Structure formats: structure tokens, C-alpha cells
Amino acid sequence: MADALSHLATSAFGRETVRKFRKSPLYPVTLKLAPRKQQDLLRLLPPLSEELSLETVSPANASTSLFLGCLSQLTDQPVFAAFSSIAQRLGVLVSVPRSQGCCGAIHGHTGHQAKADKCRQRNIQAFDGANRVISFASGCGAYLQTYLGERVMDACTLLEQATSPLDLRLKTFDGLIAVHTPCSLRNAMKSESPVFRLLGKIPGAACVPLSAGYGCCGGAGMHLMDPDGASQQLLEPILDQIAQLRPKIVLTSNTGCHLHMRRGLEKRGIDIPIRHPVELIAGLLPLP
């Protein structure tokens, strides 16, 4: 079943199939009747928001392009919309190359090198000419950097570099913010600090890093598809820390980590939202 979910995530037809299944009356019935391990995998399917239209903006002038990925197009539509609203407020022109595709990480990490190479060539062509390629999932960003180089930048890094507190005039946030740093963001992209500096521009923000255990949630790559393996053992200390802190919101910058932690919190009956840092920033923008 893990292989099937992987295939569904990395193809346009598969993503549309997931959308229809997740919205159908069959989903809750299947979730209830499936064996426990299959239930855990099905819980990875996120609640789906309406797909947003992200037309190419000023392609002749924009030197910054957005990488949307494959699984992220199922899970991260609100993140894309949030970033677009911030970029528009800052006057940053962005484009969304239509010919882009999966970064290739899932294929590469599972030994399907020919498929990974096909993804690589497709994205090299799609982002030819872009000075900056913005990723919203650090696992994708880290893999993109292996063939697109330093042009690849995490979304929070761009916003942190492009803004001052006066640029955004963010509203005050009352409550504790628990910040999870994905291993791919910290160890591969070396972009942990910009996230905390960006969040530091929020008036009243109180940020606490989720560092229990090894600080790794276990959701990297295909590991989150094995709910009984090491991924769950790595996740438990993180969930314990969240349960103890009871933050108002949990932030993470990687899609797999988000899905893995959300499933863990749901199984424990803990109702705390998990969001991308960009979503929190956009939600605190004043009315234009």
C-alpha cells in the first residue's frame, strides 16, 4: 500500500484520484474497516482544500520561481496562497513554471534512479533562467539543490531576507509557538536560523523549538509509510513535548513531517493545528 500511495502522490492522475477518494463517502468507511496498519497509512491523506489557481505572474520580469512539487500539490495549496499574498504585499514578482514536476526525491531514495533522472531533467529545463527557485518542503528543496544548486531557497529564507518588521507590520500573536525544524532544512539546506529570525519579527511571538529525542520526527522520505518502524519511535518524544507544552500552534517546513506529526497528534487525540511558518506570517498580515 505504501508503494501505491507513493505512486499516487507523484503523478497528476494519482493526485486527482486521491482528491476524489478523500472527498467521497467511501473514505470514512474505508478508514473504519481497514486493518490498523492500513488505517495509519490512510490517515496520511490530508483534509483537502480547494485547489488554488496560481497563474504565471509577470513571467517576463520575474526572476523568482516557485517549486510546487507533487505531494505538496495535494497538501500545501494554502501554503502557496499564503506565500503569494506575502510576495504581492512586498512587491516580489514570482512565476510558476507549468512544465515543472516532482523533484525526484521519492524515486531516488527508493532506488528508481531512471525515474529520478527524468524528474531532474524536467526541472532543469523548467527552471532554466530563474535566479531563485523557492521550495516550500525542505525535503524537496534539499533534493533540488543537488542539481539546481544554490539557486534553490527555502520560502522562509527568502522572506526573512526580503523583509523587515516595518515591511509587513504584522499583528501580535498571543500564545506559544512550537517550531519543528526538519532534518532536511537543518542538515541539508542549512536554513534553520532564517525560520526563527522570520518568526522573531512577529510582535509578541514566543517560539520554542521541538528538540526532544533527536529532534527528528521520523517522517523523512518513505519512512512515514511504516507506522510501526523507527519513524514512530523517533516521533514519540516530539509528541510528548507537544503534549507537555500545549502550544497554540505547531510549525514545520516539510510536508512529510507535517503529515507524520498530524497523524501522531490525531491518534493521541491532541487538537493542535500544524502549519507552515509562511501560513502563520500571512495570517498576521494587516488588511491592505
mmCIF file with all atom_site columns, N, CA and C in Angstrom, residues 239-263:
data_model
loop_
_atom_site.group_PDB
_atom_site.id
_atom_site.type_symbol
_atom_site.label_atom_id
_atom_site.label_alt_id
_atom_site.label_comp_id
_atom_site.label_asym_id
_atom_site.label_entity_id
_atom_site.label_seq_id
_atom_site.pdbx_PDB_ins_code
_atom_site.Cartn_x
_atom_site.Cartn_y
_atom_site.Cartn_z
_atom_site.occupancy
_atom_site.B_iso_or_equiv
_atom_site.pdbx_formal_charge
_atom_site.auth_seq_id
_atom_site.auth_comp_id
_atom_site.auth_asym_id
_atom_site.auth_atom_id
_atom_site.pdbx_PDB_model_num
ATOM 1  N N  . LEU A 1 239 ? 6.034  14.154 20.096 1.00 0.00 ? 239 LEU A N  1
ATOM 2  C CA . LEU A 1 239 ? 4.636  14.227 20.519 1.00 0.00 ? 239 LEU A CA 1
ATOM 3  C C  . LEU A 1 239 ? 4.536  14.465 22.019 1.00 0.00 ? 239 LEU A C  1
ATOM 4  N N  . ASP A 1 240 ? 5.411  13.842 22.786 1.00 0.00 ? 240 ASP A N  1
ATOM 5  C CA . ASP A 1 240 ? 5.422  14.050 24.241 1.00 0.00 ? 240 ASP A CA 1
ATOM 6  C C  . ASP A 1 240 ? 5.691  15.515 24.560 1.00 0.00 ? 240 ASP A C  1
ATOM 7  N N  . GLN A 1 241 ? 6.637  16.110 23.849 1.00 0.00 ? 241 GLN A N  1
ATOM 8  C CA . GLN A 1 241 ? 6.972  17.509 24.105 1.00 0.00 ? 241 GLN A CA 1
ATOM 9  C C  . GLN A 1 241 ? 5.799  18.419 23.749 1.00 0.00 ? 241 GLN A C  1
ATOM 10 N N  . ILE A 1 242 ? 5.140  18.141 22.620 1.00 0.00 ? 242 ILE A N  1
ATOM 11 C CA . ILE A 1 242 ? 3.979  18.942 22.232 1.00 0.00 ? 242 ILE A CA 1
ATOM 12 C C  . ILE A 1 242 ? 2.881  18.816 23.285 1.00 0.00 ? 242 ILE A C  1
ATOM 13 N N  . ALA A 1 243 ? 2.655  17.592 23.749 1.00 0.00 ? 243 ALA A N  1
ATOM 14 C CA . ALA A 1 243 ? 1.617  17.365 24.762 1.00 0.00 ? 243 ALA A CA 1
ATOM 15 C C  . ALA A 1 243 ? 1.929  18.122 26.050 1.00 0.00 ? 243 ALA A C  1
ATOM 16 N N  . GLN A 1 244 ? 3.213  18.218 26.388 1.00 0.00 ? 244 GLN A N  1
ATOM 17 C CA . GLN A 1 244 ? 3.603  18.922 27.606 1.00 0.00 ? 244 GLN A CA 1
ATOM 18 C C  . GLN A 1 244 ? 3.501  20.437 27.425 1.00 0.00 ? 244 GLN A C  1
ATOM 19 N N  . LEU A 1 245 ? 3.940  20.935 26.267 1.00 0.00 ? 245 LEU A N  1
ATOM 20 C CA . LEU A 1 245 ? 3.940  22.383 26.028 1.00 0.00 ? 245 LEU A CA 1
ATOM 21 C C  . LEU A 1 245 ? 2.532  22.935 25.800 1.00 0.00 ? 245 LEU A C  1
ATOM 22 N N  . ARG A 1 246 ? 1.689  22.143 25.099 1.00 0.00 ? 246 ARG A N  1
ATOM 23 C CA . ARG A 1 246 ? 0.358  22.589 24.693 1.00 0.00 ? 246 ARG A CA 1
ATOM 24 C C  . ARG A 1 246 ? 0.437  23.959 23.999 1.00 0.00 ? 246 ARG A C  1
ATOM 25 N N  . PRO A 1 247 ? 1.200  24.050 22.917 1.00 0.00 ? 247 PRO A N  1
ATOM 26 C CA . PRO A 1 247 ? 1.323  25.334 22.209 1.00 0.00 ? 247 PRO A CA 1
ATOM 27 C C  . PRO A 1 247 ? 0.017  25.684 21.498 1.00 0.00 ? 247 PRO A C  1
ATOM 28 N N  . LYS A 1 248 ? -0.073 26.913 21.089 1.00 0.00 ? 248 LYS A N  1
ATOM 29 C CA . LYS A 1 248 ? -1.242 27.347 20.340 1.00 0.00 ? 248 LYS A CA 1
ATOM 30 C C  . LYS A 1 248 ? -1.178 26.837 18.905 1.00 0.00 ? 248 LYS A C  1
ATOM 31 N N  . ILE A 1 249 ? 0.052  26.660 18.399 1.00 0.00 ? 249 ILE A N  1
ATOM 32 C CA . ILE A 1 249 ? 0.251  26.192 17.035 1.00 0.00 ? 249 ILE A CA 1
ATOM 33 C C  . ILE A 1 249 ? 1.607  25.502 16.942 1.00 0.00 ? 249 ILE A C  1
ATOM 34 N N  . VAL A 1 250 ? 1.709  24.521 16.039 1.00 0.00 ? 250 VAL A N  1
ATOM 35 C CA . VAL A 1 250 ? 2.974  23.856 15.726 1.00 0.00 ? 250 VAL A CA 1
ATOM 36 C C  . VAL A 1 250 ? 3.345  24.222 14.299 1.00 0.00 ? 250 VAL A C  1
ATOM 37 N N  . LEU A 1 251 ? 4.594  24.591 14.077 1.00 0.00 ? 251 LEU A N  1
ATOM 38 C CA . LEU A 1 251 ? 5.068  24.955 12.745 1.00 0.00 ? 251 LEU A CA 1
ATOM 39 C C  . LEU A 1 251 ? 6.140  23.982 12.278 1.00 0.00 ? 251 LEU A C  1
ATOM 40 N N  . THR A 1 252 ? 6.081  23.626 11.004 1.00 0.00 ? 252 THR A N  1
ATOM 41 C CA . THR A 1 252 ? 7.135  22.826 10.396 1.00 0.00 ? 252 THR A CA 1
ATOM 42 C C  . THR A 1 252 ? 7.240  23.198 8.928  1.00 0.00 ? 252 THR A C  1
ATOM 43 N N  . SER A 1 253 ? 8.420  22.987 8.342  1.00 0.00 ? 253 SER A N  1
ATOM 44 C CA . SER A 1 253 ? 8.692  23.427 6.978  1.00 0.00 ? 253 SER A CA 1
ATOM 45 C C  . SER A 1 253 ? 8.848  22.276 5.997  1.00 0.00 ? 253 SER A C  1
ATOM 46 N N  . ASN A 1 254 ? 8.311  21.115 6.336  1.00 0.00 ? 254 ASN A N  1
ATOM 47 C CA . ASN A 1 254 ? 8.411  19.976 5.420  1.00 0.00 ? 254 ASN A CA 1
ATOM 48 C C  . ASN A 1 254 ? 7.102  19.201 5.408  1.00 0.00 ? 254 ASN A C  1
ATOM 49 N N  . THR A 1 255 ? 6.657  18.837 4.216  1.00 0.00 ? 255 THR A N  1
ATOM 50 C CA . THR A 1 255 ? 5.361  18.197 4.040  1.00 0.00 ? 255 THR A CA 1
ATOM 51 C C  . THR A 1 255 ? 5.289  16.856 4.758  1.00 0.00 ? 255 THR A C  1
ATOM 52 N N  . GLY A 1 256 ? 6.314  16.020 4.595  1.00 0.00 ? 256 GLY A N  1
ATOM 53 C CA . GLY A 1 256 ? 6.286  14.707 5.238  1.00 0.00 ? 256 GLY A CA 1
ATOM 54 C C  . GLY A 1 256 ? 6.244  14.811 6.750  1.00 0.00 ? 256 GLY A C  1
ATOM 55 N N  . CYS A 1 257 ? 7.004  15.756 7.310  1.00 0.00 ? 257 CYS A N  1
ATOM 56 C CA . CYS A 1 257 ? 6.998  15.965 8.759  1.00 0.00 ? 257 CYS A CA 1
ATOM 57 C C  . CYS A 1 257 ? 5.612  16.413 9.223  1.00 0.00 ? 257 CYS A C  1
ATOM 58 N N  . HIS A 1 258 ? 5.016  17.307 8.450  1.00 0.00 ? 258 HIS A N  1
ATOM 59 C CA . HIS A 1 258 ? 3.671  17.801 8.776  1.00 0.00 ? 258 HIS A CA 1
ATOM 60 C C  . HIS A 1 258 ? 2.677  16.640 8.837  1.00 0.00 ? 258 HIS A C  1
ATOM 61 N N  . LEU A 1 259 ? 2.653  15.806 7.800  1.00 0.00 ? 259 LEU A N  1
ATOM 62 C CA . LEU A 1 259 ? 1.705  14.691 7.750  1.00 0.00 ? 259 LEU A CA 1
ATOM 63 C C  . LEU A 1 259 ? 1.954  13.702 8.886  1.00 0.00 ? 259 LEU A C  1
ATOM 64 N N  . HIS A 1 260 ? 3.228  13.421 9.150  1.00 0.00 ? 260 HIS A N  1
ATOM 65 C CA . HIS A 1 260 ? 3.593  12.433 10.167 1.00 0.00 ? 260 HIS A CA 1
ATOM 66 C C  . HIS A 1 260 ? 3.182  12.914 11.560 1.00 0.00 ? 260 HIS A C  1
ATOM 67 N N  . MET A 1 261 ? 3.472  14.176 11.853 1.00 0.00 ? 261 MET A N  1
ATOM 68 C CA . MET A 1 261 ? 3.122  14.715 13.173 1.00 0.00 ? 261 MET A CA 1
ATOM 69 C C  . MET A 1 261 ? 1.609  14.871 13.319 1.00 0.00 ? 261 MET A C  1
ATOM 70 N N  . ARG A 1 262 ? 0.939  15.285 12.251 1.00 0.00 ? 262 ARG A N  1
ATOM 71 C CA . ARG A 1 262 ? -0.519 15.430 12.324 1.00 0.00 ? 262 ARG A CA 1
ATOM 72 C C  . ARG A 1 262 ? -1.181 14.099 12.633 1.00 0.00 ? 262 ARG A C  1
ATOM 73 N N  . ARG A 1 263 ? -0.712 13.043 11.962 1.00 0.00 ? 263 ARG A N  1
ATOM 74 C CA . ARG A 1 263 ? -1.262 11.713 12.227 1.00 0.00 ? 263 ARG A CA 1
ATOM 75 C C  . ARG A 1 263 ? -1.005 11.307 13.671 1.00 0.00 ? 263 ARG A C  1
#
